[in-house]
Short mmCIF file of N, CA and C and ligand atoms in Angstrom, two decimals:
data_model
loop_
_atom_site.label_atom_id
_atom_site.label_comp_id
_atom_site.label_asym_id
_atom_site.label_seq_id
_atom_site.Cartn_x
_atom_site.Cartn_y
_atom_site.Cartn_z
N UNK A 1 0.84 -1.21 0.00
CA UNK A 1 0.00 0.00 0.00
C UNK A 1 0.88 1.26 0.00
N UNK A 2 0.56 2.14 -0.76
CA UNK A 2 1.49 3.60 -0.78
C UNK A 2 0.66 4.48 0.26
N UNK A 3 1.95 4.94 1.16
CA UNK A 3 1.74 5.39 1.96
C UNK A 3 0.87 6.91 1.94
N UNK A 4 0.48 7.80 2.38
CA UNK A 4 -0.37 8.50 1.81
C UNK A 4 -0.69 9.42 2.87
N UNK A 5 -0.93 10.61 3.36
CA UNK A 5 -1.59 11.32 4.34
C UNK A 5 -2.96 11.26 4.40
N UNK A 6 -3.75 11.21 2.99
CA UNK A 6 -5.15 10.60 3.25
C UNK A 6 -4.91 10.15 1.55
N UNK A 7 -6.11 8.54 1.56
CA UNK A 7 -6.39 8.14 0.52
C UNK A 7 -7.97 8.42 0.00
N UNK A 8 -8.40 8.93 -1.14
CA UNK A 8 -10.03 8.89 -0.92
C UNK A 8 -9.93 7.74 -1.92
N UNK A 9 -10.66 6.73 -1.46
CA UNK A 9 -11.30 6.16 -2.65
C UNK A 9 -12.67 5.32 -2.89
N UNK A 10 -13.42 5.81 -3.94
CA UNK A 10 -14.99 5.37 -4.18
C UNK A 10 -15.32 4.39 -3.72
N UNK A 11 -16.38 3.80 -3.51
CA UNK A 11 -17.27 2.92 -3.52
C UNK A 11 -17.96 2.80 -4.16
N UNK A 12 -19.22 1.66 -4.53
CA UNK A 12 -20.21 1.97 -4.95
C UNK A 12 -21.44 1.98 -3.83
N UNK A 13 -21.23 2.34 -3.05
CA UNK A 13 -22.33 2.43 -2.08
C UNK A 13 -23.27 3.48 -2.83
N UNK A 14 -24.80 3.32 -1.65
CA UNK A 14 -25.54 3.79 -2.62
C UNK A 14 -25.48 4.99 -1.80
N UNK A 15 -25.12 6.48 -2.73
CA UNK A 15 -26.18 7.79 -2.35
C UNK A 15 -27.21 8.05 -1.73
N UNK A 16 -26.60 9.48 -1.24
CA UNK A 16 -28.01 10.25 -1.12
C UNK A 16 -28.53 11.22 -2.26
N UNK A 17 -30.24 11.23 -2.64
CA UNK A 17 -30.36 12.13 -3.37
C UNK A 17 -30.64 11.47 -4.48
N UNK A 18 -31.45 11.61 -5.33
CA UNK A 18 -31.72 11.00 -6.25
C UNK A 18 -30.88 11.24 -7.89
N UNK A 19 -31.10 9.95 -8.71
CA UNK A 19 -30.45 10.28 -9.90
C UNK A 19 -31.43 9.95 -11.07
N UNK A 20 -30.52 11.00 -12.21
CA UNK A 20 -31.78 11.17 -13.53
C UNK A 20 -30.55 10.56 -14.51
N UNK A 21 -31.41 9.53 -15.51
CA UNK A 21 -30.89 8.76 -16.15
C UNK A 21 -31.59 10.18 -17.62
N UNK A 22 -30.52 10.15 -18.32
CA UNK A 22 -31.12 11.23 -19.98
C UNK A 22 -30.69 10.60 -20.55
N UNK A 23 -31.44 9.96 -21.42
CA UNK A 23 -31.72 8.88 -22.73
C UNK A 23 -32.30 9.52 -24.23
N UNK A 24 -30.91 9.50 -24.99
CA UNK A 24 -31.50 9.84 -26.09
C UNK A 24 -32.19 8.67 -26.89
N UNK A 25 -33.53 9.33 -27.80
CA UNK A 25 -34.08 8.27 -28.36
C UNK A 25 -33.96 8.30 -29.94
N UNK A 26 -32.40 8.50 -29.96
CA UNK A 26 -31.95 8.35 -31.33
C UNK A 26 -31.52 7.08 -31.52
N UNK A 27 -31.47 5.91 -32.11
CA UNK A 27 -31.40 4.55 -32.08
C UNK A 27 -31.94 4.06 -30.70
N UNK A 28 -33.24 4.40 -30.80
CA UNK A 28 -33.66 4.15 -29.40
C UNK A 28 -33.70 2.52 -28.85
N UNK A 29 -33.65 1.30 -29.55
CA UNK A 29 -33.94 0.26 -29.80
C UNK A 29 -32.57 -0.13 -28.96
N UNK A 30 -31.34 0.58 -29.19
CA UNK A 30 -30.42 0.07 -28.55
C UNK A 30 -30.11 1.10 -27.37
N UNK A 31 -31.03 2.31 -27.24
CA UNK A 31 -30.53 3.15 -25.88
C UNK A 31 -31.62 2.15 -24.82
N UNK A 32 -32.34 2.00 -25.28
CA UNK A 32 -33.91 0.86 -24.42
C UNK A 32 -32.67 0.33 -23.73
N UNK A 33 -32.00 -0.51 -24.02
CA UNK A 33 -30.92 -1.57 -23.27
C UNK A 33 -29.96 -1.22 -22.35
N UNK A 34 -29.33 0.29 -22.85
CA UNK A 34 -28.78 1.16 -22.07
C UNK A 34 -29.32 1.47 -20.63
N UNK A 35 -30.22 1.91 -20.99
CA UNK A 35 -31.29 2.28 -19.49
C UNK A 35 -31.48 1.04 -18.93
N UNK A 36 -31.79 0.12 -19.05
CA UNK A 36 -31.98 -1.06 -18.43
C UNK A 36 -30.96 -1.87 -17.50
N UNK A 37 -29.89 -1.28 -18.13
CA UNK A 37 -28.79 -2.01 -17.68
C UNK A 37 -28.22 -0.58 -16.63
N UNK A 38 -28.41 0.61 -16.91
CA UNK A 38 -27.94 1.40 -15.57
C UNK A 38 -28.97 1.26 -14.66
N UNK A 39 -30.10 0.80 -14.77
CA UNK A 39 -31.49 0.69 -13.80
C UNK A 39 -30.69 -0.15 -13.04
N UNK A 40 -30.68 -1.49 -13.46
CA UNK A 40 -29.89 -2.72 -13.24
C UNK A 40 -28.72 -2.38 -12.09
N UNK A 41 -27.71 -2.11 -12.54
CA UNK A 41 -26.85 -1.73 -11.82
C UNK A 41 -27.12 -0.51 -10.60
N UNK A 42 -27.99 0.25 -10.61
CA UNK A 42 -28.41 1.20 -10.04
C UNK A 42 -29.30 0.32 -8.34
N UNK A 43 -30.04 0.03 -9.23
CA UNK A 43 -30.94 -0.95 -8.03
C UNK A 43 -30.08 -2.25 -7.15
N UNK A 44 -29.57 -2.38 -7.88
CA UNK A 44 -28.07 -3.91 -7.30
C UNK A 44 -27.47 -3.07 -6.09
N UNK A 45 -27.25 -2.24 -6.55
CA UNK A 45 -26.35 -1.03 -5.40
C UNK A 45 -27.13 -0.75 -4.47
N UNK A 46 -27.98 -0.65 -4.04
CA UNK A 46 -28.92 -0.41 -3.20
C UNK A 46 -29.62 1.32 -3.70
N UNK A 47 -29.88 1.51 -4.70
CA UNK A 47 -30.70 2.97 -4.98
C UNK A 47 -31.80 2.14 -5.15
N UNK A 48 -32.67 2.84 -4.60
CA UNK A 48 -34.08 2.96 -4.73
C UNK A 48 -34.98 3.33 -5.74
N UNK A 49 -35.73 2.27 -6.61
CA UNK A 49 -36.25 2.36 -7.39
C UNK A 49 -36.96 3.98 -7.83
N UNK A 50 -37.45 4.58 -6.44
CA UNK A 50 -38.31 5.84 -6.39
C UNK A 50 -36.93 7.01 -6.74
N UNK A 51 -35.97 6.33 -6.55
CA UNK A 51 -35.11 7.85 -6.30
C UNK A 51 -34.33 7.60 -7.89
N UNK A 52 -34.64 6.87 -8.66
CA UNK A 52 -33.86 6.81 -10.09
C UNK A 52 -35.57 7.88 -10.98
N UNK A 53 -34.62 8.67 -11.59
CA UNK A 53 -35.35 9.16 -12.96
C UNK A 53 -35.06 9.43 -13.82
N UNK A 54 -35.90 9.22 -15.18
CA UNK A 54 -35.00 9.19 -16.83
C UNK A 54 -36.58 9.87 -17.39
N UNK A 55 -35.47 10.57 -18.62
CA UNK A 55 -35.62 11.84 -18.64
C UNK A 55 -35.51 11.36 -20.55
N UNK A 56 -36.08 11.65 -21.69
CA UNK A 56 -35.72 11.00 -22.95
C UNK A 56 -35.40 12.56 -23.75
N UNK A 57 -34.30 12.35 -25.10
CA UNK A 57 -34.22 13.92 -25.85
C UNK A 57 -34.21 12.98 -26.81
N UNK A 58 -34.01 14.06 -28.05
CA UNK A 58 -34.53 13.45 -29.28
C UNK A 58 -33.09 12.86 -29.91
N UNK A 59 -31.64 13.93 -29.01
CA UNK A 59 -30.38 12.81 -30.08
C UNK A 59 -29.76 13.24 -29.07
N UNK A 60 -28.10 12.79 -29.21
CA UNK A 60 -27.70 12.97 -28.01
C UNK A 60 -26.64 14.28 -27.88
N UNK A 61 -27.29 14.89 -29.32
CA UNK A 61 -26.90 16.36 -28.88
C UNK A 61 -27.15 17.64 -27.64
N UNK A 62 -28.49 16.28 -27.60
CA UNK A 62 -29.18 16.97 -26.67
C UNK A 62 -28.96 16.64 -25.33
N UNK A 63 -28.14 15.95 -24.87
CA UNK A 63 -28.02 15.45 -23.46
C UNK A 63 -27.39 16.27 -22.62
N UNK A 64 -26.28 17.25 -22.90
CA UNK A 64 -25.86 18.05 -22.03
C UNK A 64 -26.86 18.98 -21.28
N UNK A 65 -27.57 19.54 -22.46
CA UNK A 65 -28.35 20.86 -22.03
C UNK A 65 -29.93 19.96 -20.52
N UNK A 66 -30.47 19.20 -21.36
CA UNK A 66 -30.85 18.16 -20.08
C UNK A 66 -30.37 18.04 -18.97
N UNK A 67 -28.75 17.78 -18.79
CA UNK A 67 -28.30 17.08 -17.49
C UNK A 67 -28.33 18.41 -17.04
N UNK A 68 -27.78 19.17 -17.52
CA UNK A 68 -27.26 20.76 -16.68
C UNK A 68 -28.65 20.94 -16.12
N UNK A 69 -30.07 21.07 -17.17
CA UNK A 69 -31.33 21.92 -16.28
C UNK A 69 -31.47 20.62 -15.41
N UNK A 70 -31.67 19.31 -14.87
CA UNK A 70 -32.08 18.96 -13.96
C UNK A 70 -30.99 19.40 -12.94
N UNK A 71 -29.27 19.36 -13.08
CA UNK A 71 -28.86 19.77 -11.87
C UNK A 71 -29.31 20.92 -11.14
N UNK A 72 -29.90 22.19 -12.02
CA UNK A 72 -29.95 23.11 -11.37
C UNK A 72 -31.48 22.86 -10.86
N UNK A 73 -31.98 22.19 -10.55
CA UNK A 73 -32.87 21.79 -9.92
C UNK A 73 -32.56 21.69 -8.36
N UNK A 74 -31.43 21.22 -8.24
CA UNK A 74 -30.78 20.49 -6.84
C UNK A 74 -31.33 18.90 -6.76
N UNK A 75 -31.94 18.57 -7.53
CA UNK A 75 -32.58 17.04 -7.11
C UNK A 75 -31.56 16.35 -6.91
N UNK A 76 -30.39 16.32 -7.75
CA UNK A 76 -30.05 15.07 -8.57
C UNK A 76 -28.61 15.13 -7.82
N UNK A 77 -28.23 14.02 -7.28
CA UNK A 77 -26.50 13.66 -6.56
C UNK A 77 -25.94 13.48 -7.94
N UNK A 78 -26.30 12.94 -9.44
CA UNK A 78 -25.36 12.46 -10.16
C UNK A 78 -26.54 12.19 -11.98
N UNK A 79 -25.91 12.40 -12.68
CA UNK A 79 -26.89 12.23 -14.12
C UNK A 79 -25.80 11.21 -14.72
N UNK A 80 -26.73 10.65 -15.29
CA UNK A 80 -26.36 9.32 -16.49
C UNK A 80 -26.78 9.72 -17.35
N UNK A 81 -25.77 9.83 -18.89
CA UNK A 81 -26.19 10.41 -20.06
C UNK A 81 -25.79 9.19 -21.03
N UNK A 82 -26.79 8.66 -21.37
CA UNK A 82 -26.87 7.23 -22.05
C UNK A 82 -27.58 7.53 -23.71
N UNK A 83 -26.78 7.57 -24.67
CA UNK A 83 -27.35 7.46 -25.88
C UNK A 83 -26.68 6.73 -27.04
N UNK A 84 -26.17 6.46 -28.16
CA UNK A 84 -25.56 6.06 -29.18
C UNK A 84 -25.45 6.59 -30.49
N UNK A 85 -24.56 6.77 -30.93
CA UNK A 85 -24.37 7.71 -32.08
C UNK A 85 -22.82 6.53 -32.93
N UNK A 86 -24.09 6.45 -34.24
CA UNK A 86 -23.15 5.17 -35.09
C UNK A 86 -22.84 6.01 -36.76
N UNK A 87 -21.96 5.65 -36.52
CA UNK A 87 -20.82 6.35 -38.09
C UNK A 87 -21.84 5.66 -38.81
N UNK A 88 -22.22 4.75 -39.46
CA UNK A 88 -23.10 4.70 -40.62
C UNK A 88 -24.06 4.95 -40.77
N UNK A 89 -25.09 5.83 -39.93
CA UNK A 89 -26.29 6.53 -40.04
C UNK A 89 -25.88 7.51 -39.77
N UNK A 90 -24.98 8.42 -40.15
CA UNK A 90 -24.89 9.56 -40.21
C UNK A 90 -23.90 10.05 -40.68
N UNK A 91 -23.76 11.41 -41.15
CA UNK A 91 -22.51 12.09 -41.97
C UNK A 91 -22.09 13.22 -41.07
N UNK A 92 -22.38 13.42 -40.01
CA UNK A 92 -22.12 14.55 -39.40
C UNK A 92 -22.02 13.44 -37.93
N UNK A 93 -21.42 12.56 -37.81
CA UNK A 93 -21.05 11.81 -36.61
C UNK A 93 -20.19 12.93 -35.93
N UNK A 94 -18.99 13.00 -36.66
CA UNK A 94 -17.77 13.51 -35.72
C UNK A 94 -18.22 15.01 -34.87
N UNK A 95 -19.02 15.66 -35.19
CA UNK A 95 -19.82 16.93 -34.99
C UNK A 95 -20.32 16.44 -34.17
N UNK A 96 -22.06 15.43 -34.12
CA UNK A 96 -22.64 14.71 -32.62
C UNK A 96 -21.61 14.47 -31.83
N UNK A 97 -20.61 13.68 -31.92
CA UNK A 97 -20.08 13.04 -30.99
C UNK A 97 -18.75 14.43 -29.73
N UNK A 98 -18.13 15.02 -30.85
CA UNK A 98 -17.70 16.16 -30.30
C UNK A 98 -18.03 17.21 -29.54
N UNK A 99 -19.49 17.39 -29.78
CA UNK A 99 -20.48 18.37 -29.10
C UNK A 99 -20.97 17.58 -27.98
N UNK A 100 -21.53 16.21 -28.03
CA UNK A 100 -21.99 15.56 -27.06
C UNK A 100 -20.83 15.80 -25.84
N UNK A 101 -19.97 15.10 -26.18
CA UNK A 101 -18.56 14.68 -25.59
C UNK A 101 -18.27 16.15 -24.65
N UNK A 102 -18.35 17.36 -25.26
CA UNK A 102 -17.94 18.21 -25.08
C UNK A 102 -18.61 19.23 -23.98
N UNK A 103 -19.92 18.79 -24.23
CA UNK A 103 -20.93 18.99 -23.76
C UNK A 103 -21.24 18.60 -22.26
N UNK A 104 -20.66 17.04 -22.03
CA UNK A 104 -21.26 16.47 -21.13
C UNK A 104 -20.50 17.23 -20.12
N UNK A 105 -18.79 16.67 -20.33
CA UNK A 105 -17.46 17.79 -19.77
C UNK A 105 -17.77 18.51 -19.30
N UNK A 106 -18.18 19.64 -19.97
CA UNK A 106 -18.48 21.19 -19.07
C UNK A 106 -19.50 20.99 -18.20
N UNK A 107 -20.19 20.59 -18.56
CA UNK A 107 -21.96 20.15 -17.54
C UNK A 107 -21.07 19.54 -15.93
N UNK A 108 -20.39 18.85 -16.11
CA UNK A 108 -19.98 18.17 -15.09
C UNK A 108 -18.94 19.30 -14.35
N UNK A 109 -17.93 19.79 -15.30
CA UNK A 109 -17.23 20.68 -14.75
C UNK A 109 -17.90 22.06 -13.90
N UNK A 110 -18.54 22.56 -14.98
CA UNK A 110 -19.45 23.49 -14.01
C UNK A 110 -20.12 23.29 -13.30
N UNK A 111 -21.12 22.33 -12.76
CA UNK A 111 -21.92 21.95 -11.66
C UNK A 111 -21.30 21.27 -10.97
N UNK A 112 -20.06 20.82 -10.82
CA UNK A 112 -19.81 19.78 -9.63
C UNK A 112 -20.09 18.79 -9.21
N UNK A 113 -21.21 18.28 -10.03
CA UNK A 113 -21.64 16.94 -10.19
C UNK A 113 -21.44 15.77 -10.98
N UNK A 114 -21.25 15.10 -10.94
CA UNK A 114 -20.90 13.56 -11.86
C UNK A 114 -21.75 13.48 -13.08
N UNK A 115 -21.65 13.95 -13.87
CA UNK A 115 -22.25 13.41 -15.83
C UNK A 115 -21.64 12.72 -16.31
N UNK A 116 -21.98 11.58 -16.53
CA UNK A 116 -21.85 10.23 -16.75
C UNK A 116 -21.83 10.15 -18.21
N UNK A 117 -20.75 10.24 -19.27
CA UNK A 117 -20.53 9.72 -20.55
C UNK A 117 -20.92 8.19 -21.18
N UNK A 118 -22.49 7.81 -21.12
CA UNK A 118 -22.71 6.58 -21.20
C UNK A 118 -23.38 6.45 -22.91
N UNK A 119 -22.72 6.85 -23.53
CA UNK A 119 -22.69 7.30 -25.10
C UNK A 119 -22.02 6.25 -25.49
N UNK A 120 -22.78 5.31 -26.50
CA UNK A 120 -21.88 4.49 -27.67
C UNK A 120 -21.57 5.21 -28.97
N UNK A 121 -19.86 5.19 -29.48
CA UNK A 121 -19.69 5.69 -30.62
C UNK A 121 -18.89 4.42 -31.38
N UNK A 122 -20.13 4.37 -32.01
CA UNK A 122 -19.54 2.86 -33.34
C UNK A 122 -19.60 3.32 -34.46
N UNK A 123 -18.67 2.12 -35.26
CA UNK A 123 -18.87 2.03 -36.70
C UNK A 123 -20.64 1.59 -36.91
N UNK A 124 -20.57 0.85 -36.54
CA UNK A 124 -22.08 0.11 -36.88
C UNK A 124 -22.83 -0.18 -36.14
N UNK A 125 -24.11 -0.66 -36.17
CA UNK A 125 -25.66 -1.31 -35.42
C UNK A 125 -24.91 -2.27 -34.56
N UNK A 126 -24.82 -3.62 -35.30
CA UNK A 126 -23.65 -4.43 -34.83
C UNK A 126 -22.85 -4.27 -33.87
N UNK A 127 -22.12 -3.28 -33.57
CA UNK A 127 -21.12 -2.79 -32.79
C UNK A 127 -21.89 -2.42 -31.75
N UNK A 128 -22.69 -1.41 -31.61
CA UNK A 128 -23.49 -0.84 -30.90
C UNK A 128 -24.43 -2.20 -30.06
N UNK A 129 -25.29 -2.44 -30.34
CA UNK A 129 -25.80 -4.17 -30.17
C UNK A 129 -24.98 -5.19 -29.26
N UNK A 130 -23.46 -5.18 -29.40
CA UNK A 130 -22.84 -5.72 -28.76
C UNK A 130 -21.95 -5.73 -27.50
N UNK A 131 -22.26 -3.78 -27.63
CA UNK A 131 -21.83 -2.91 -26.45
C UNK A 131 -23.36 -2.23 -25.04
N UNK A 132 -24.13 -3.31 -25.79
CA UNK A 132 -25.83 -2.43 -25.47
C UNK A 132 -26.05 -4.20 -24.57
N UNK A 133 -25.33 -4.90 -24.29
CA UNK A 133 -25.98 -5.97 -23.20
C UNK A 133 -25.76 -7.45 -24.62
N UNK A 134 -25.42 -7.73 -25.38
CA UNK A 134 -24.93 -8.62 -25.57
C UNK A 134 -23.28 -9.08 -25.44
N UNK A 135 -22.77 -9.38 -26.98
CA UNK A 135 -21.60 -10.29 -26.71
C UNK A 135 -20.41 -8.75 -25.49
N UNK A 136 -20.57 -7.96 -25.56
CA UNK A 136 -19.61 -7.45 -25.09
C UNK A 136 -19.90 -5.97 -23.74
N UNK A 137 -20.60 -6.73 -23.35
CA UNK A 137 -21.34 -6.22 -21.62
C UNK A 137 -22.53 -5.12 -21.78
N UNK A 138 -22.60 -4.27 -21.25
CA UNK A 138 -23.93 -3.24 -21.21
C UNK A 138 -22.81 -1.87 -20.72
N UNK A 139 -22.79 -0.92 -21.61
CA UNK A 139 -22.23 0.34 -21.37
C UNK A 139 -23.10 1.28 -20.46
N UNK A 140 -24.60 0.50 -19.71
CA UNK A 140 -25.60 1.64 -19.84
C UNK A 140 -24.97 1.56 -18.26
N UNK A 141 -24.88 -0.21 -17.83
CA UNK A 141 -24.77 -0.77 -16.55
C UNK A 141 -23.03 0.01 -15.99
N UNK A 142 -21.96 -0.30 -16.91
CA UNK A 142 -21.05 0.36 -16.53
C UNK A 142 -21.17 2.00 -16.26
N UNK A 143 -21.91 2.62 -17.06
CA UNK A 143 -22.25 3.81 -16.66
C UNK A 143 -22.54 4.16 -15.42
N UNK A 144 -23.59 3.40 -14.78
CA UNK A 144 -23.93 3.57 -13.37
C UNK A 144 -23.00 3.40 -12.49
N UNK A 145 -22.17 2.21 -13.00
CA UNK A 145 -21.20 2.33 -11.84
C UNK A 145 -20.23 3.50 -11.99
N UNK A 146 -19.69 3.94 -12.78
CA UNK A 146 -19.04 5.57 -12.68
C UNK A 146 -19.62 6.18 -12.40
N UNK A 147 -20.99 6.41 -12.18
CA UNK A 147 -21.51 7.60 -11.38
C UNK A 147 -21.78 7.09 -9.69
N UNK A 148 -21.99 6.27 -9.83
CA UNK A 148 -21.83 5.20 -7.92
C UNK A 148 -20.21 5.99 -7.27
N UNK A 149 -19.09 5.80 -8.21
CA UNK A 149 -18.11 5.56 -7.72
C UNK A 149 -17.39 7.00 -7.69
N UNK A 150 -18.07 7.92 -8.35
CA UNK A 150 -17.50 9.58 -8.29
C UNK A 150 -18.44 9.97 -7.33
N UNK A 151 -19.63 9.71 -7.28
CA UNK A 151 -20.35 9.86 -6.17
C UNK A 151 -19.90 10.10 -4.98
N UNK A 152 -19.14 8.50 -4.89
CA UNK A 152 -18.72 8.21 -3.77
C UNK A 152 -17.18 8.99 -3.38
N UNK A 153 -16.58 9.10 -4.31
CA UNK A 153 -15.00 9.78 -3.96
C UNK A 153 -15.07 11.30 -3.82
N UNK A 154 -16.29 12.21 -4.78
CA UNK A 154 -16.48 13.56 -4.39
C UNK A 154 -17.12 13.32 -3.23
N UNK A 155 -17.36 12.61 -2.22
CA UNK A 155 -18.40 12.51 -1.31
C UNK A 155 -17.40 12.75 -0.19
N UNK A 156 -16.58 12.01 -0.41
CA UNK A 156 -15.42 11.87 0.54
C UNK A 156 -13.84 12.84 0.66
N UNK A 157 -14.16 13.39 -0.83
CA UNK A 157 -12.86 14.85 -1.00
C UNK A 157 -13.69 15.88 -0.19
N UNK A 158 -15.25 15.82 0.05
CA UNK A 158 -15.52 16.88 0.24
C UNK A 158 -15.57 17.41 1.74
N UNK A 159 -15.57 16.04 2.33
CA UNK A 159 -15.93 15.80 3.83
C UNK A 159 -14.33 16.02 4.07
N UNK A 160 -13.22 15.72 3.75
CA UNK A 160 -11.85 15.34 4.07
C UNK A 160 -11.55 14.93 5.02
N1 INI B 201 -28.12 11.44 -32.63
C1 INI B 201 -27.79 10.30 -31.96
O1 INI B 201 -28.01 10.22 -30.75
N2 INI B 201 -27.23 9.27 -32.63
C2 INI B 201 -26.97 9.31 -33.96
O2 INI B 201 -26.44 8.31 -34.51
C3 INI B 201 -27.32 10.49 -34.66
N3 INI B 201 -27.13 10.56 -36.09
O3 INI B 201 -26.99 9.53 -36.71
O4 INI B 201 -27.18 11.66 -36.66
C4 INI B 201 -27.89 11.57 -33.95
N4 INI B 201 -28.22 12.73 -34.60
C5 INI B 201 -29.14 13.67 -34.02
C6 INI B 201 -28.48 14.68 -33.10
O5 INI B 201 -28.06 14.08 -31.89
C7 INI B 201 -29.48 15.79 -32.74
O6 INI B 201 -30.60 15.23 -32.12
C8 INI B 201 -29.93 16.61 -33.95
O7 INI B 201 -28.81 17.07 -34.66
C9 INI B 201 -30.77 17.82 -33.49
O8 INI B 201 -29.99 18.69 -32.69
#
């Protein structure tokens, strides 16, 4: 163990304060799986079914401006921004994905709260499909746990 004057480090214990899942319903067929799988992981942890809420936009350009107005709500300990954006349905990918990306960043930076990058960027359906709860896990479920686990470490920088 490295020695240390203080160590913080996360858990996934469950919060206080409720969290809003923002789901774009642009390939909605594979964000459906997304949400399911941060529900999933959300509820495993001990959050409370009543204290999870999701919130749907139309692409996931739109997810920043979402997470920011519910923080300023005060509801929310932490947002999950779960959508998918695939290079072959679209010609202006690198634009979605840069703005999303870019988007979420500042949201998080300026509010102080955890925004959760739970965005698939694929070549294909396929790809996406396989990152959405088949051959190659659920990005929606890993999502939750990065917001469990910043939760938990801003929880504990803040208390010192
Ligand atoms: N939005 C997505 O979430 N995924 C995509 O693959 C996508 N494509 O293919 O274009 C997409 N575009 C819509 C975009 O997010 C905005 O909703 C739209 O530009 C309106 O602002």
């Amino acid at each position: 163990m490295i020695d240390m004057a203080k160590t913080f480090s996360g858990s996934y214990a469950p919060f206080a304060g409720q969290v809003l899942i923002v789901a774009s319903r642009f390939n909605q067929l594979v964000v459906e799986s997304l949400v399911a799988g941060a529900r999933d992981c959300l509820i495993r942890h001990g959050i409370e079914g009543d204290d999870i809420d999701l919130a749907w936009v139309p692409g996931a350009a739109e997810l920043p401006l979402a997470a920011k107005a519910s923080i300023s709500t005060g509801r929310y300990s932490a947002v999950i921004c779960l959508g998918a954006v695939i290079r072959g349905s679209t010609s202006h990918y690198d634009v979605v994905v840069s703005n999303m990306a870019s988007g979420i960043l500042t949201t998080s930076l300026d509010t102080g709260t955890p925004v959760i990058m739970g965005v698939l960027t694929t070549d294909t359906i396929e790809q996406a499909l396989e990152r959405a709860g088949t051959k190659a896990g659920n990005k929606g479920f890993d999502a939750a746990l990065a917001a469990l686990e910043m939760r938990s470490v801003l929880d504990q920088i803040v208390k010192g």
